[in-house]
mmCIF file with all atom_site columns, C-alpha atoms in Angstrom:
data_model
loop_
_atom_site.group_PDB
_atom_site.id
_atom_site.type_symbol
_atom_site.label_atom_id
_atom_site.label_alt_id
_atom_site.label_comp_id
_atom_site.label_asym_id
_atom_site.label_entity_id
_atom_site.label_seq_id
_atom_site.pdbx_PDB_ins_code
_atom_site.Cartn_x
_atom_site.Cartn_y
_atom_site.Cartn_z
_atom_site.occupancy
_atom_site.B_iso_or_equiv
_atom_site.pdbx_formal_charge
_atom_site.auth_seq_id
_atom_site.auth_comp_id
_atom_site.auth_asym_id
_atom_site.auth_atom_id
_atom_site.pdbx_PDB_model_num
ATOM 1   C CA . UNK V 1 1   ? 121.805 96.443  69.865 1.00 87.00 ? 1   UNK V CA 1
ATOM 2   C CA . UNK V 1 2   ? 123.220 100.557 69.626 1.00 93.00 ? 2   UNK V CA 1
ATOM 3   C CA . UNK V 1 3   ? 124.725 102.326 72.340 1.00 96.00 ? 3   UNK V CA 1
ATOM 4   C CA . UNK V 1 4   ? 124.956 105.997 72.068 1.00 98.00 ? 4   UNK V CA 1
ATOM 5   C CA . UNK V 1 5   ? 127.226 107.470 74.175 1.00 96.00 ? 5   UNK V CA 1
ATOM 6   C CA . UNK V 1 6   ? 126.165 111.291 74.783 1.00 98.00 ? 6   UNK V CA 1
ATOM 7   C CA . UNK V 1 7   ? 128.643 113.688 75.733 1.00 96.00 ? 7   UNK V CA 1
ATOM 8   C CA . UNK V 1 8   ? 128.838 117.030 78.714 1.00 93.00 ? 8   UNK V CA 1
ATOM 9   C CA . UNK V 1 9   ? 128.727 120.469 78.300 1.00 96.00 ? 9   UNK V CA 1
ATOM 10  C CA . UNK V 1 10  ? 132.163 121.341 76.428 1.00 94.00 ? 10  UNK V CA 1
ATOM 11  C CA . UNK V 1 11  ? 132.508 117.836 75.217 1.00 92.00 ? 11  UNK V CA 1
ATOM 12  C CA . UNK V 1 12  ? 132.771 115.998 72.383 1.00 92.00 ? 12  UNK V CA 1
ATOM 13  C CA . UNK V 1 13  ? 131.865 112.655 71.093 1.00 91.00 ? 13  UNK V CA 1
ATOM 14  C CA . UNK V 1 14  ? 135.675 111.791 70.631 1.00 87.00 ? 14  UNK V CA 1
ATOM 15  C CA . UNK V 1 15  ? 136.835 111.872 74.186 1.00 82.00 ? 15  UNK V CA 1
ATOM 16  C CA . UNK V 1 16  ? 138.589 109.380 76.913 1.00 84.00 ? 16  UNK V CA 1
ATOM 17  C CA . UNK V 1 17  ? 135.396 107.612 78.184 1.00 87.00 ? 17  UNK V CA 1
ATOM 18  C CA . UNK V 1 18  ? 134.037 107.099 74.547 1.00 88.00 ? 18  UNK V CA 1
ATOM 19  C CA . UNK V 1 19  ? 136.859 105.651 73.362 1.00 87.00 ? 19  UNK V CA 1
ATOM 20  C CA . UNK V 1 20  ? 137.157 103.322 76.281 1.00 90.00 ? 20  UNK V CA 1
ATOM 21  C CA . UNK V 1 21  ? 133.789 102.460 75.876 1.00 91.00 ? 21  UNK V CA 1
ATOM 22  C CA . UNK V 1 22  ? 134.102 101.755 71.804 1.00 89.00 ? 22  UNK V CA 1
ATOM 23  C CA . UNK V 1 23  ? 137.156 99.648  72.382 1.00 88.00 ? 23  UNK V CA 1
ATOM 24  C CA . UNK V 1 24  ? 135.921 97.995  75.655 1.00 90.00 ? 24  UNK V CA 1
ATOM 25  C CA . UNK V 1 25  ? 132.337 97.536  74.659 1.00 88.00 ? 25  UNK V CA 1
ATOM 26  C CA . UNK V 1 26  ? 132.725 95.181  70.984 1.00 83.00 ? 26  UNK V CA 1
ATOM 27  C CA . UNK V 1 27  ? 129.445 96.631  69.839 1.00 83.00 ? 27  UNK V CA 1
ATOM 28  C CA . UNK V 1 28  ? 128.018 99.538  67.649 1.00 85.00 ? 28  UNK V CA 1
ATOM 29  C CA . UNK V 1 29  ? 128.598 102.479 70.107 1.00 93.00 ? 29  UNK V CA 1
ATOM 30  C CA . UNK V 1 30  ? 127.378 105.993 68.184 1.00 96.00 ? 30  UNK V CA 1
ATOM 31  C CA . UNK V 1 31  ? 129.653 109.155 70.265 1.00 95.00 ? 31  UNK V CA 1
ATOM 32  C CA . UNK V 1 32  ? 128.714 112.100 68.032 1.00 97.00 ? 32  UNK V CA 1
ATOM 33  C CA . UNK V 1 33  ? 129.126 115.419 68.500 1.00 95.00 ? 33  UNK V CA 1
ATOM 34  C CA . UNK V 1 34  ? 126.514 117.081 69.704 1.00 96.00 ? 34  UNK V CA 1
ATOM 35  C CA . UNK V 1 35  ? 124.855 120.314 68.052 1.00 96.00 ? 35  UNK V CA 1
ATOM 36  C CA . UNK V 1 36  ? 124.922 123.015 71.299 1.00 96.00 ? 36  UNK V CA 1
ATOM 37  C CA . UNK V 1 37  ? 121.522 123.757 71.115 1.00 98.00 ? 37  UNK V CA 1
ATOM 38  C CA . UNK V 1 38  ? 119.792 121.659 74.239 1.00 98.00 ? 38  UNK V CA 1
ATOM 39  C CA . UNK V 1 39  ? 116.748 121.362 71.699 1.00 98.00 ? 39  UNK V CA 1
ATOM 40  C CA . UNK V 1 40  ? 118.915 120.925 68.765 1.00 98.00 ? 40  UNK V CA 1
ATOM 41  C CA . UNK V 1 41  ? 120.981 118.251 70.605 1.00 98.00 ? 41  UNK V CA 1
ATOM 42  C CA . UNK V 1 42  ? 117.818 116.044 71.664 1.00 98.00 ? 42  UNK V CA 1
ATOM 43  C CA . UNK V 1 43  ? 116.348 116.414 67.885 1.00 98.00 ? 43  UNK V CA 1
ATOM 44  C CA . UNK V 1 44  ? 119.614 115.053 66.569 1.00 98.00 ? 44  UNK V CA 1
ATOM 45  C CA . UNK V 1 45  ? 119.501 112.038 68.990 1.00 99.00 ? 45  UNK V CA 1
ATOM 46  C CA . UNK V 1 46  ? 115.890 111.321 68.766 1.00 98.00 ? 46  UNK V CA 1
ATOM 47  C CA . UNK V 1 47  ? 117.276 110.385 64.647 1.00 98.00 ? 47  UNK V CA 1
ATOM 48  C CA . UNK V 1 48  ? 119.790 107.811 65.722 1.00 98.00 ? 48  UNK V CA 1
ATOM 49  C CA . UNK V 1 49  ? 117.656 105.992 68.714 1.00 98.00 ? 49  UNK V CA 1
ATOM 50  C CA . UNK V 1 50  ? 116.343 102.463 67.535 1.00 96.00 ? 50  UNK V CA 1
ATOM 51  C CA . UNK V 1 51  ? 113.804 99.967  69.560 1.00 95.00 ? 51  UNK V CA 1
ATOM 52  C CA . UNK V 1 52  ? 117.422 98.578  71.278 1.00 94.00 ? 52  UNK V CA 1
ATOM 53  C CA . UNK V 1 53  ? 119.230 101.720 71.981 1.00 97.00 ? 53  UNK V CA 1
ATOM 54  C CA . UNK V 1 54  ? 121.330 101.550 75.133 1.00 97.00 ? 54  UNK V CA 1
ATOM 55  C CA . UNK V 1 55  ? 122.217 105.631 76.107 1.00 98.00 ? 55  UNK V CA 1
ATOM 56  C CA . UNK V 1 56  ? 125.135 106.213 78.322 1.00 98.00 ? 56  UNK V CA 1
ATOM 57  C CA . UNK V 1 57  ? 125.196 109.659 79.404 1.00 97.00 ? 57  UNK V CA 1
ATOM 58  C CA . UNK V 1 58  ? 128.001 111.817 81.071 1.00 94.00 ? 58  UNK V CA 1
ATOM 59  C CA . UNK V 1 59  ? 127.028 115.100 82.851 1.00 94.00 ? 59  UNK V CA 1
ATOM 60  C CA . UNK V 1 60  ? 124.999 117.366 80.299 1.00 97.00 ? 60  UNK V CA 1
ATOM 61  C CA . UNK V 1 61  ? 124.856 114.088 78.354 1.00 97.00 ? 61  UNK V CA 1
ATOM 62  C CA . UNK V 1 62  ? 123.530 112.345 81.554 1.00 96.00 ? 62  UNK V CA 1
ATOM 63  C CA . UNK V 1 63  ? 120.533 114.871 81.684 1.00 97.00 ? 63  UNK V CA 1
ATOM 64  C CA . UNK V 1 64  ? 119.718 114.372 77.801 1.00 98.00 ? 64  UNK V CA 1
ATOM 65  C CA . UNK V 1 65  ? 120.077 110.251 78.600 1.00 97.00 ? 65  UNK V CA 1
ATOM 66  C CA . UNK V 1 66  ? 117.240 110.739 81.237 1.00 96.00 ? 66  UNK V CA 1
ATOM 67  C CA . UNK V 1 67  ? 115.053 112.577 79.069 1.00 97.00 ? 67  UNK V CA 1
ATOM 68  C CA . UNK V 1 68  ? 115.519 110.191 76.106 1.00 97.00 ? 68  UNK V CA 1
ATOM 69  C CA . UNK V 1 69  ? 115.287 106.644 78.103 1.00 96.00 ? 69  UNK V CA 1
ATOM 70  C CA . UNK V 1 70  ? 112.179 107.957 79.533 1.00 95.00 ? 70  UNK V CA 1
ATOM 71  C CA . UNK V 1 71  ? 110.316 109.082 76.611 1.00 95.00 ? 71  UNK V CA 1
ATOM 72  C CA . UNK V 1 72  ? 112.238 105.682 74.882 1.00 96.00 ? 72  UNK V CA 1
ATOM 73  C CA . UNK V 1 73  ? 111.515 103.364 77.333 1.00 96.00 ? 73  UNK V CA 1
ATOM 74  C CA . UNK V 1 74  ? 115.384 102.706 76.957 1.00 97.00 ? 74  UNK V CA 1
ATOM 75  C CA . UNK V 1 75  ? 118.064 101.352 79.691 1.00 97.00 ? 75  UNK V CA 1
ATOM 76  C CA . UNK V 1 76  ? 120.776 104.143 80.604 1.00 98.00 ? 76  UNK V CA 1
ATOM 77  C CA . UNK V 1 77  ? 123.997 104.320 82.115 1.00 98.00 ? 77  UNK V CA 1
ATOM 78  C CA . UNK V 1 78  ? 124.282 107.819 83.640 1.00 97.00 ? 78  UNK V CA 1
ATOM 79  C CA . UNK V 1 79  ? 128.247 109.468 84.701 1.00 95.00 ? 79  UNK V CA 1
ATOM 80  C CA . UNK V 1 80  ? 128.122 112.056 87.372 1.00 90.00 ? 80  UNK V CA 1
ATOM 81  C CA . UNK V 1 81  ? 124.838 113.322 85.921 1.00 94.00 ? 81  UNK V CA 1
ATOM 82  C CA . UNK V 1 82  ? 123.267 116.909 85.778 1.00 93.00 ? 82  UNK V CA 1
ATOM 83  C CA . UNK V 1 83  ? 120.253 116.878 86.955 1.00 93.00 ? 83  UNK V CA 1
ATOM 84  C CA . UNK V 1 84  ? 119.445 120.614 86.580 1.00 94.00 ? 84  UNK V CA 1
ATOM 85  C CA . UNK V 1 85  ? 121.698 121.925 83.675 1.00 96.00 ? 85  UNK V CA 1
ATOM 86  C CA . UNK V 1 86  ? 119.412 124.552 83.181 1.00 97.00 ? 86  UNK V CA 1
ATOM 87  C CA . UNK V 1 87  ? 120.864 126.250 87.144 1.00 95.00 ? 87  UNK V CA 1
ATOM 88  C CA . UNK V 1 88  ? 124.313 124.955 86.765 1.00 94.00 ? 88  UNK V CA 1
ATOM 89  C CA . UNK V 1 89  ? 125.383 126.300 83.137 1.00 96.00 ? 89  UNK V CA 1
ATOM 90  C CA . UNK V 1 90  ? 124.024 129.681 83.844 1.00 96.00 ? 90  UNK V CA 1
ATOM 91  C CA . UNK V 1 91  ? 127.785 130.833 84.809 1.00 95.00 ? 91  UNK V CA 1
ATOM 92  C CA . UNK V 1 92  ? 128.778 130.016 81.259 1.00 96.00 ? 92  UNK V CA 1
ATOM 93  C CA . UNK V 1 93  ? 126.464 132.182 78.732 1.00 98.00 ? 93  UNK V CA 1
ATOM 94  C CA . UNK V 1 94  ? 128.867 133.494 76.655 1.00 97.00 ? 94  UNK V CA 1
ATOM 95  C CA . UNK V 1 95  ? 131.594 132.568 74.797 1.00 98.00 ? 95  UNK V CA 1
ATOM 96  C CA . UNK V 1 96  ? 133.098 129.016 75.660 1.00 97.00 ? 96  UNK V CA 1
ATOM 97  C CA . UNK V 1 97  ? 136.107 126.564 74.046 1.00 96.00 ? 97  UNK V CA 1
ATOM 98  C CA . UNK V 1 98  ? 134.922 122.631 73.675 1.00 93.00 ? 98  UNK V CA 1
ATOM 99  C CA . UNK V 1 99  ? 137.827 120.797 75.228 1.00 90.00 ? 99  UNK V CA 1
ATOM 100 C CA . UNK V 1 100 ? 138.471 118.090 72.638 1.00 88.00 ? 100 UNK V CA 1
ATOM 101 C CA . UNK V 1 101 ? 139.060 120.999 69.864 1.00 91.00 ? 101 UNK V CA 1
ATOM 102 C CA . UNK V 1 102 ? 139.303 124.021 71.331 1.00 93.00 ? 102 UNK V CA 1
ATOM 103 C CA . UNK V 1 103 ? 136.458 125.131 69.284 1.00 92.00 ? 103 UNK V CA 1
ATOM 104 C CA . UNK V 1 104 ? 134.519 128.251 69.915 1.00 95.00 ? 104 UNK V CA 1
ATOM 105 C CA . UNK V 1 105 ? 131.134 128.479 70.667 1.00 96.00 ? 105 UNK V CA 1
ATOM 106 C CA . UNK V 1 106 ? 128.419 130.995 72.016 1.00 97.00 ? 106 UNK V CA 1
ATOM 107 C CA . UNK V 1 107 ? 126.846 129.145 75.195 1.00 98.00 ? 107 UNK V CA 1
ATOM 108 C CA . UNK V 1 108 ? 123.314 131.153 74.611 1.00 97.00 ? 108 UNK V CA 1
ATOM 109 C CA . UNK V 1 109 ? 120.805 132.243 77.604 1.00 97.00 ? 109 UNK V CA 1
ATOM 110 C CA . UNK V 1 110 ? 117.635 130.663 75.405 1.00 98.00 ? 110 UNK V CA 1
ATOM 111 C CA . UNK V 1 111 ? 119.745 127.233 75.660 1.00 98.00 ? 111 UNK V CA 1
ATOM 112 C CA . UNK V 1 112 ? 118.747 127.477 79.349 1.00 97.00 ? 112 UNK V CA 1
ATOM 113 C CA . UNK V 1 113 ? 115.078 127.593 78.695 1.00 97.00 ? 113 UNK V CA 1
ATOM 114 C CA . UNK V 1 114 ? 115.300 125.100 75.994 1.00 97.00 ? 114 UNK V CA 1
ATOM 115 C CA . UNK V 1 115 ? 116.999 123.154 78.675 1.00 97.00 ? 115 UNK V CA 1
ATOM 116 C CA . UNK V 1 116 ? 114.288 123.610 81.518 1.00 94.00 ? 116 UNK V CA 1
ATOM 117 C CA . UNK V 1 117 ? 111.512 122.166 78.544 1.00 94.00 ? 117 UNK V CA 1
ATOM 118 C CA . UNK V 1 118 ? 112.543 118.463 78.865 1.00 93.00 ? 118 UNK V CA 1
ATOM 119 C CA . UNK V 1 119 ? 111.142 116.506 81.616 1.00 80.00 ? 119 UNK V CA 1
ATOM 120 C CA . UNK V 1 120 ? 113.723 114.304 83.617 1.00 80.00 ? 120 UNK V CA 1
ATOM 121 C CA . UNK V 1 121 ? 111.990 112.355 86.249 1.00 79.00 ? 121 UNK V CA 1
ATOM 122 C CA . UNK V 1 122 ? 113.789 108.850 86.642 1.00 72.00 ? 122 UNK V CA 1
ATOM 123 C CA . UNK V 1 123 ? 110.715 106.401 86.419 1.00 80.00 ? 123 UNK V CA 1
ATOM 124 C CA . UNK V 1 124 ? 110.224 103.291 84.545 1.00 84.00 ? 124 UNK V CA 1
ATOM 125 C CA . UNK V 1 125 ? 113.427 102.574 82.794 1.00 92.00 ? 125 UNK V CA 1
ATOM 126 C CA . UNK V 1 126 ? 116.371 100.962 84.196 1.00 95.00 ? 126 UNK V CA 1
ATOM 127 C CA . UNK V 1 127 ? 119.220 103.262 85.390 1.00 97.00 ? 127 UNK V CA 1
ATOM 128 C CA . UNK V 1 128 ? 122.957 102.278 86.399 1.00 97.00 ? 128 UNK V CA 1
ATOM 129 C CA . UNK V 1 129 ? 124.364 105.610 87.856 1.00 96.00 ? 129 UNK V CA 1
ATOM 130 C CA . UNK V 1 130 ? 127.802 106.056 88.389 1.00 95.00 ? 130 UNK V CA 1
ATOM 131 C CA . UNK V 1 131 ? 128.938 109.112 90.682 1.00 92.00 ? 131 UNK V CA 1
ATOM 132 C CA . UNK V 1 132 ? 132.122 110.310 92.323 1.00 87.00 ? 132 UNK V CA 1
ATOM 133 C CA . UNK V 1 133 ? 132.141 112.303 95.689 1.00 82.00 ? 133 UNK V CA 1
ATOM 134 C CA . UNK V 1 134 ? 134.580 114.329 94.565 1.00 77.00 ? 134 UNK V CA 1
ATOM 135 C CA . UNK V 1 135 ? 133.122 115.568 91.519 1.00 85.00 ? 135 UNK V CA 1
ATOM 136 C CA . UNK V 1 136 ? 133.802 119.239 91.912 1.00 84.00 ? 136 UNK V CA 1
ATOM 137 C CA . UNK V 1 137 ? 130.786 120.680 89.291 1.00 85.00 ? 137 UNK V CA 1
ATOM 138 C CA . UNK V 1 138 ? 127.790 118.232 90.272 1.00 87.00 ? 138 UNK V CA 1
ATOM 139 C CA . UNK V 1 139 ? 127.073 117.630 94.212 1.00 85.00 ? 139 UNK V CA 1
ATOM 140 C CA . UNK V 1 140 ? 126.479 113.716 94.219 1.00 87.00 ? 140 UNK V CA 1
ATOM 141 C CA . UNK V 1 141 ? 124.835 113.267 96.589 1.00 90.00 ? 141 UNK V CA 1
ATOM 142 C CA . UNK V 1 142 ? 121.570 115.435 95.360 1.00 91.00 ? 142 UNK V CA 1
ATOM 143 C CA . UNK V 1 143 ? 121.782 112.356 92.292 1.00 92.00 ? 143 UNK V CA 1
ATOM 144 C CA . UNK V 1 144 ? 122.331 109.694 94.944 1.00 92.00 ? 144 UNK V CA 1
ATOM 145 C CA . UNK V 1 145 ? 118.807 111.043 96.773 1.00 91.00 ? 145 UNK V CA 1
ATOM 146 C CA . UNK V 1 146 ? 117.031 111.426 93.398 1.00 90.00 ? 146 UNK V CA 1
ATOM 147 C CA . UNK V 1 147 ? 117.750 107.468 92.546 1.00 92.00 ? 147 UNK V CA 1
ATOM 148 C CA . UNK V 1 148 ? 118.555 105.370 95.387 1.00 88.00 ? 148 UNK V CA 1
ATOM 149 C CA . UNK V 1 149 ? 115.080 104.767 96.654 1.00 83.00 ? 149 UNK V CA 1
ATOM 150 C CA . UNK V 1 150 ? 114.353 103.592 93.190 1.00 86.00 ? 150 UNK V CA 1
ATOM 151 C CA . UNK V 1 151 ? 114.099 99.820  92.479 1.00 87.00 ? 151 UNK V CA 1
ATOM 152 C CA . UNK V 1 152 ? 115.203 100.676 88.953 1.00 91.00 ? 152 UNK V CA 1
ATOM 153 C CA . UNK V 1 153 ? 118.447 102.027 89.676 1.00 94.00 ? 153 UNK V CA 1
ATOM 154 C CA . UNK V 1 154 ? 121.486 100.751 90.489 1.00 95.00 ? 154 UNK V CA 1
ATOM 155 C CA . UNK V 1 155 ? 123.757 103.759 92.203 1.00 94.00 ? 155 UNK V CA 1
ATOM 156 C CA . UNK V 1 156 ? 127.591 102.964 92.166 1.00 92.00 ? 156 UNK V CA 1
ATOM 157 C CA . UNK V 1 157 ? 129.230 105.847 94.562 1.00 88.00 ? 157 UNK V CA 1
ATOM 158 C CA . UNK V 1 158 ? 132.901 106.103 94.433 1.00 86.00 ? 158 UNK V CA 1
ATOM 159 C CA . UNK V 1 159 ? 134.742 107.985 97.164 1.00 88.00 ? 159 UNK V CA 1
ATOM 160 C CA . UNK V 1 160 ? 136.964 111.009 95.301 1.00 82.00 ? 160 UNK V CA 1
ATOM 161 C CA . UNK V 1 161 ? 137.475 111.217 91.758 1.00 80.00 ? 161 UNK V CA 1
ATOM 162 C CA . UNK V 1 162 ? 136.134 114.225 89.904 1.00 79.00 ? 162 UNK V CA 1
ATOM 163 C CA . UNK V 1 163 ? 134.094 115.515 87.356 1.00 84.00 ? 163 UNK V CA 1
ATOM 164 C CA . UNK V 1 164 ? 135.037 113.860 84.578 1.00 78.00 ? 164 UNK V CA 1
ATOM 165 C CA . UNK V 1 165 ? 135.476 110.834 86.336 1.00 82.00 ? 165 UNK V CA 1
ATOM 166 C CA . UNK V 1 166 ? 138.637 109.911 84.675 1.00 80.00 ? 166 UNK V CA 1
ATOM 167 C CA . UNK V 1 167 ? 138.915 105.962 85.522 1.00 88.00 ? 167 UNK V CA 1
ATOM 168 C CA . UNK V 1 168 ? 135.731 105.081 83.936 1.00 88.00 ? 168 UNK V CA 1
ATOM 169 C CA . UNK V 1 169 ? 137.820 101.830 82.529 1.00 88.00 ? 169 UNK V CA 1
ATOM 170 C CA . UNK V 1 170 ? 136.832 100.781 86.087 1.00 92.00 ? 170 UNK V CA 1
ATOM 171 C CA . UNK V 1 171 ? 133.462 100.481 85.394 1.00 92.00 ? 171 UNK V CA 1
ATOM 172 C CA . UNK V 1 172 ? 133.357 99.306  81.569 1.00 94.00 ? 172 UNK V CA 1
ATOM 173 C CA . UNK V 1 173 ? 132.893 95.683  82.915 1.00 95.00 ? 173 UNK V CA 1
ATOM 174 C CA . UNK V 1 174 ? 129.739 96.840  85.294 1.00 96.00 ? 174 UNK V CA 1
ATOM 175 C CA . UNK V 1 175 ? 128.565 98.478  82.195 1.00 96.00 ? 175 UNK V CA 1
ATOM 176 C CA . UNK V 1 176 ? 128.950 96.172  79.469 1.00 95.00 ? 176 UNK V CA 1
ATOM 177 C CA . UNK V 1 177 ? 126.773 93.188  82.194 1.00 95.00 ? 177 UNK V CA 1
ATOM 178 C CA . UNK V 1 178 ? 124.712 96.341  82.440 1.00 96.00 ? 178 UNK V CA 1
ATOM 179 C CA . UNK V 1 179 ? 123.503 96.783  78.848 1.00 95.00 ? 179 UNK V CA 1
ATOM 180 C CA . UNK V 1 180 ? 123.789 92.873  78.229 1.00 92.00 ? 180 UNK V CA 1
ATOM 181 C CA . UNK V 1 181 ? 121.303 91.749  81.194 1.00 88.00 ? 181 UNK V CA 1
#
């Protein structure tokens, strides 16, 4: 079994929640960098997906994860997910710094189109979706209507936090039962 943890917007693959979840999880957990191209990014991931891929996805990443488990048939774990990237990155088209690095990068209008291509409606796979009410970027509670009525999903809501929902070791025992049931 894989797990390929897929980063936000800004992100990299060598962040706080993917090294928790490396050291935490004792399997083979991929956390690449993603190219920033929306279609770019999902042809890069559609490489390293296998029959037994497990995706945890954070934000931007979360969005890709849906896209991917769907079309997969794969489990994901979703952080404080975007649901509609393609609205909410609009304020950054231009030139933007990827935290981990400080690397430069053009955030390009087409990458909200390419965005807006890939279908994301939760469905058949199974879904554990962890959100924070005080994430400050996403409003949680448009994720927590889009998967709580689903029998596939299991929606954890924790009351504050923030974006980047910074105590994710919290979770890493929900999500390692997760990916092993």
């Amino acid at each position: 079994m894989q797990t390929i943890y897929i980063h936000g917007f800004k992100s990299c693959g060598v962040g706080e929640k993917s090294k928790a979840l490396k050291n935490y999880l004792n399997m083979d957990v991929l956390t690449p960098n993603l190219p920033f191209s929306p279609k770019k990014a999902i042809n890069f991931l559609e490489k390293l997906i296998t029959p037994d891929t497990v995706l945890i996805g954070s934000s931007l990443g979360g969005y890709y994860a849906i896209y991917l488990a769907e079309k997969y048939n794969l489990k994901a774990v979703l952080i404080n997910p975007s649901l509609k990237p393609y609205k909410t990155l609009k304020s950054y088209v231009g030139i933007q710094y990827r935290y981990c690095d400080n690397k430069k990068f053009q955030w390009k209008k087409r990458y909200l189109k390419e965005l807006k291509k890939y279908k994301t409606a939760p469905d058949k796979v199974e879904y554990l979706v962890l959100l924070q009410s005080g994430d400050e970027i996403l409003h949680y509670k448009k994720t927590l209507k889009k998967f709580k009525k689903r029998q596939n999903a299991r929606v954890i809501v924790e009351y504050g936090g923030n974006h980047r929902f910074e105590n994710i070791g919290d979770y890493l025992c929900l999500i390692k039962n997760f990916i092993n049931d």
